[in-house]
Short mmCIF file of C-alpha atoms in Angstrom, two decimals:
data_model
loop_
_atom_site.label_atom_id
_atom_site.label_comp_id
_atom_site.label_asym_id
_atom_site.label_seq_id
_atom_site.Cartn_x
_atom_site.Cartn_y
_atom_site.Cartn_z
CA ASP A 1 199.42 285.06 105.24
CA LYS A 2 199.72 288.62 104.48
CA CYS A 3 196.86 288.14 101.81
CA THR A 4 194.58 288.02 104.59
CA TRP A 5 193.88 291.20 106.56
CA GLN A 6 193.34 291.08 110.38
CA LEU A 7 190.16 293.05 111.53
CA GLY A 8 189.53 294.06 114.90
CA LEU A 9 185.75 294.67 115.46
CA ILE A 10 184.32 296.80 118.31
CA GLY A 11 180.95 295.36 119.32
CA CYS A 12 179.11 292.05 119.25
CA GLY A 13 175.64 293.24 118.75
CA SER A 14 173.07 293.11 116.15
CA ILE A 15 175.06 294.88 113.87
CA ALA A 16 178.27 293.13 114.28
CA GLN A 17 176.83 289.82 114.26
CA PRO A 18 176.03 289.55 110.62
CA VAL A 19 179.72 290.86 109.69
CA ILE A 20 181.33 288.26 112.05
CA SER A 21 178.95 285.45 110.36
CA ALA A 22 179.67 286.82 107.03
CA LEU A 23 183.65 286.76 107.53
CA ASN A 24 183.46 283.35 109.12
CA ASN A 25 181.81 281.92 106.42
CA GLY A 26 184.32 283.45 103.75
CA HIS A 27 181.68 285.75 102.03
CA ILE A 28 184.26 288.25 101.98
CA ALA A 29 187.59 287.51 100.61
CA ASP A 30 190.76 288.57 102.20
CA TRP A 31 189.39 289.56 105.77
CA GLN A 32 189.29 287.67 109.07
CA VAL A 33 188.17 288.76 112.34
CA CYS A 34 191.24 288.45 114.60
CA ALA A 35 189.49 289.93 117.97
CA ILE A 36 186.37 291.57 119.14
CA LEU A 37 185.88 294.08 122.05
CA ALA A 38 182.68 293.80 123.74
CA ARG A 39 181.45 294.00 127.25
CA ARG A 40 181.44 290.16 128.29
CA PRO A 41 184.72 288.18 127.53
CA ARG A 42 184.19 285.02 125.94
CA ARG A 43 185.05 283.00 122.79
CA LEU A 44 183.19 282.81 119.67
CA GLY A 45 184.37 279.94 117.88
CA GLU A 46 188.11 280.70 117.26
CA ILE A 47 187.47 284.26 117.74
CA GLU A 48 188.65 285.83 121.18
CA VAL A 49 186.08 288.20 122.88
CA VAL A 50 187.86 290.65 125.08
CA ASN A 51 186.72 293.60 127.44
CA GLU A 52 190.04 295.40 127.45
CA ILE A 53 191.33 297.67 124.78
CA ASP A 54 194.79 296.89 125.24
CA ALA A 55 194.06 292.98 125.00
CA PHE A 56 192.40 294.09 121.74
CA ILE A 57 194.94 296.24 120.22
CA ALA A 58 197.51 293.43 121.34
CA THR A 59 196.03 291.29 118.61
CA ASP A 60 197.55 293.64 116.14
CA PRO A 61 194.46 294.15 113.78
CA ASP A 62 195.26 295.82 110.27
CA LEU A 63 191.95 297.56 110.42
CA ILE A 64 189.56 298.32 113.24
CA ILE A 65 185.81 298.65 112.73
CA ASP A 66 183.47 300.10 115.39
CA ALA A 67 180.26 298.47 114.97
CA ALA A 68 178.93 299.66 118.37
CA GLY A 69 178.30 303.14 117.82
CA PRO A 70 179.01 306.75 119.16
CA ASN A 71 179.81 305.72 122.83
CA ALA A 72 182.56 303.25 121.46
CA LEU A 73 184.03 305.95 119.17
CA LEU A 74 183.87 308.17 122.25
CA SER A 75 185.73 305.51 124.48
CA TYR A 76 188.12 304.13 122.28
CA GLY A 77 188.66 306.11 119.11
CA ASN A 78 191.97 307.70 120.32
CA ILE A 79 193.73 304.58 120.94
CA ALA A 80 192.37 302.54 118.11
CA LEU A 81 193.17 305.29 115.46
CA SER A 82 196.87 305.38 117.06
CA HIS A 83 197.09 301.90 116.20
CA CYS A 84 195.53 301.56 112.42
CA ASP A 85 192.97 303.05 110.36
CA VAL A 86 189.40 302.93 111.82
CA TRP A 87 186.13 302.57 110.36
CA SER A 88 182.98 303.91 112.34
CA ILE A 89 179.25 303.75 112.30
CA GLY A 90 179.17 306.18 115.05
CA ALA A 91 178.98 309.51 113.17
CA ALA A 92 177.10 311.18 116.04
CA ALA A 93 180.14 311.24 118.25
CA LEU A 94 181.83 313.52 116.34
CA ALA A 95 179.10 316.50 117.01
CA ASP A 96 181.46 316.63 120.08
CA GLU A 97 184.02 319.12 118.90
CA ASP A 98 186.38 318.27 121.05
CA LEU A 99 186.35 314.85 120.23
CA GLU A 100 186.59 315.56 116.68
CA ALA A 101 189.64 317.55 117.14
CA ARG A 102 191.37 314.99 119.31
CA LEU A 103 190.77 312.37 116.92
CA ARG A 104 192.00 314.62 113.89
CA ASP A 105 195.26 315.31 115.73
CA VAL A 106 195.76 311.36 116.59
CA ALA A 107 195.08 310.44 112.75
CA PHE A 108 197.66 313.12 111.63
CA ALA A 109 200.28 312.22 114.10
CA HIS A 110 200.16 308.51 113.23
CA GLY A 111 199.28 308.67 109.67
CA HIS A 112 195.86 306.75 110.07
CA GLN A 113 192.46 307.53 108.84
CA LEU A 114 189.10 307.50 110.36
CA ARG A 115 186.36 306.51 107.93
CA ILE A 116 182.82 307.27 108.72
CA LEU A 117 180.65 304.52 107.10
CA PRO A 118 177.40 305.67 105.62
CA GLY A 119 175.49 302.96 107.40
CA ALA A 120 171.68 303.61 106.46
CA MET A 121 172.37 306.92 104.91
CA GLY A 122 172.50 307.01 100.97
CA GLY A 123 173.37 309.67 98.52
CA LEU A 124 176.45 311.14 100.64
CA ASP A 125 178.18 311.49 97.24
CA ILE A 126 175.71 313.64 95.53
CA THR A 127 175.30 315.83 98.87
CA ALA A 128 178.66 316.18 98.85
CA ILE A 129 178.60 318.01 95.61
CA MET A 130 175.49 319.83 96.18
CA ALA A 131 177.16 321.22 99.16
CA LEU A 132 179.72 323.09 97.05
CA ASP A 133 176.62 325.62 96.41
CA ARG A 134 176.67 327.44 99.60
CA ASP A 135 173.01 328.38 99.35
CA ALA A 136 172.21 324.57 99.12
CA THR A 137 169.53 323.10 101.75
CA PHE A 138 169.74 319.81 103.25
CA ASP A 139 166.52 318.49 105.32
CA LEU A 140 166.68 315.10 106.91
CA SER A 141 163.52 313.72 108.57
CA ILE A 142 163.81 310.41 110.46
CA PHE A 143 160.58 308.64 111.16
CA ARG A 144 160.43 305.82 113.96
CA PRO A 145 157.56 304.00 115.57
CA ALA A 146 156.79 305.14 119.13
CA ARG A 147 158.06 303.22 122.14
CA HIS A 148 155.97 302.48 125.33
CA GLY A 149 154.29 305.60 126.58
CA GLU A 150 155.80 307.97 124.13
CA THR A 151 153.71 310.78 122.67
CA ILE A 152 153.21 310.97 118.94
CA GLY A 153 154.56 313.82 117.03
CA GLN A 154 157.47 315.76 116.43
CA SER A 155 160.20 315.00 118.76
CA TYR A 156 162.85 317.14 117.60
CA VAL A 157 163.85 320.00 115.11
CA GLY A 158 167.08 321.43 114.84
CA THR A 159 170.62 321.19 113.47
CA ALA A 160 172.51 318.00 112.86
CA ARG A 161 175.25 318.81 115.60
CA GLU A 162 172.25 319.58 118.12
CA ALA A 163 170.25 316.27 117.01
CA CYS A 164 173.55 314.20 117.52
CA LEU A 165 174.41 315.62 120.82
CA THR A 166 170.89 315.28 122.18
CA HIS A 167 169.75 311.82 120.55
CA PRO A 168 173.06 310.01 119.38
CA ASP A 169 171.35 306.83 119.25
CA GLU A 170 168.91 307.69 116.57
CA THR A 171 170.94 310.27 114.58
CA ASN A 172 173.96 308.60 113.30
CA ILE A 173 172.84 309.06 109.63
CA ALA A 174 172.52 312.90 110.43
CA GLY A 175 176.12 312.83 111.38
CA ALA A 176 177.21 311.16 108.58
CA LEU A 177 175.37 313.58 106.27
CA ALA A 178 176.69 316.75 108.06
CA LEU A 179 180.23 315.29 107.71
CA ALA A 180 179.37 314.80 104.07
CA VAL A 181 178.10 318.19 103.56
CA GLY A 182 180.90 319.71 105.61
CA ASP A 183 178.94 321.98 108.00
CA TRP A 184 177.04 320.56 110.57
CA SER A 185 174.84 323.63 110.97
CA ARG A 186 173.60 323.39 107.23
CA VAL A 187 171.78 320.25 107.99
CA CYS A 188 168.40 320.56 109.47
CA VAL A 189 166.99 317.36 111.22
CA THR A 190 163.38 316.44 112.15
CA LEU A 191 162.71 313.34 114.30
CA HIS A 192 159.13 312.00 114.10
CA VAL A 193 157.62 309.52 116.63
CA GLU A 194 154.73 307.68 114.98
CA ALA A 195 152.10 304.78 115.66
CA THR A 196 153.87 301.72 117.23
CA ASP A 197 152.98 299.78 114.15
CA SER A 198 154.35 302.27 111.64
CA GLN A 199 157.81 301.68 109.61
CA ARG A 200 160.99 303.26 110.40
CA ARG A 201 161.89 305.49 107.35
CA ILE A 202 164.33 308.18 106.32
CA VAL A 203 163.68 311.02 104.14
CA LEU A 204 166.34 313.28 102.81
CA GLN A 205 165.35 316.43 100.66
CA ALA A 206 168.38 318.62 99.29
CA ASN A 207 168.08 321.61 97.02
CA ALA A 208 170.82 323.28 94.99
CA LYS A 209 171.49 325.49 91.97
CA THR A 210 172.47 322.06 90.06
CA GLY A 211 169.28 320.47 91.08
CA SER A 212 167.35 318.75 93.77
CA TYR A 213 167.85 315.04 95.40
CA ASP A 214 164.95 313.69 97.07
CA ALA A 215 165.37 309.99 98.81
CA VAL A 216 163.25 307.87 100.87
CA TYR A 217 164.71 304.79 102.66
CA ILE A 218 162.68 302.21 104.45
CA PRO A 219 164.97 299.77 106.27
CA THR A 220 164.07 296.19 106.94
CA LEU A 221 165.46 294.94 109.90
CA SER A 222 164.04 291.39 109.81
CA GLY A 223 165.73 288.09 108.63
CA GLY A 224 168.99 288.69 110.44
CA GLU A 225 170.05 291.09 107.50
CA HIS A 226 170.95 294.78 109.29
CA PRO A 227 171.46 297.53 106.51
CA VAL A 228 174.48 299.14 108.70
CA SER A 229 175.77 295.54 108.95
CA GLN A 230 175.46 295.30 104.88
CA SER A 231 177.34 299.13 104.78
CA ILE A 232 180.17 297.46 106.75
CA LEU A 233 180.24 294.45 104.19
CA ALA A 234 180.22 296.49 101.13
CA ALA A 235 183.07 298.47 102.52
CA LEU A 236 185.10 295.49 103.16
CA SER A 237 184.31 294.05 99.89
CA ALA A 238 185.65 296.99 98.14
CA ALA A 239 188.67 297.64 100.12
CA HIS A 240 191.35 295.81 98.12
CA VAL A 241 189.65 296.08 94.41
CA PRO A 242 191.73 297.83 91.89
CA ILE A 243 189.03 300.03 90.35
CA THR A 244 186.63 301.83 92.53
CA VAL A 245 183.57 303.86 92.00
CA GLY A 246 183.08 307.50 93.88
#
């Protein structure tokens, strides 16, 4: 049934699981998971979980979503993008200029597109507009609770590219913002480590001649709902609608 689009999913962790559940329960029309690429092969109900990229591609997905992050895009981006369009939550991987160039070449060669999903980063449309002002500034602060034995305070200040290269698991949102702005060096990132009982939060401050944009996002990771999972589901919901916004 070509009214049902086949989705190949890379990753089977806390971000991928809510997506799998929503699709299995029919919450998103027109999509079904045809295969999952993960470290451990097994079956999840009717879905085959494989650990080899060739077996994954052999299921012939119409779309591949990287729900595993930067390392997955680095490892599998080329072959996935040669088969079909790819959506990824791993924006930080593109801080590697060689990888970005390779993926661009593959996309052009095969007529496919790599889409970086916003994940927990809102406001990418307005920042892209503000970036037309070459004097605009973009400051992103990421606050998270300390891990065991960590020192509380600023742990990093620098450009988005440097942040993604040195702290890839914490800065996918910085990568998405930098790609929206169109220049990795124009986004300043500060990472803050706070008390263990503090809440993770993301603060964006953007200023341009047309105005200023301030946003604070406090993600809630309880109850089985992950903000990045919801970003994926929102994108799938809008994939085939006849009227879109943005």
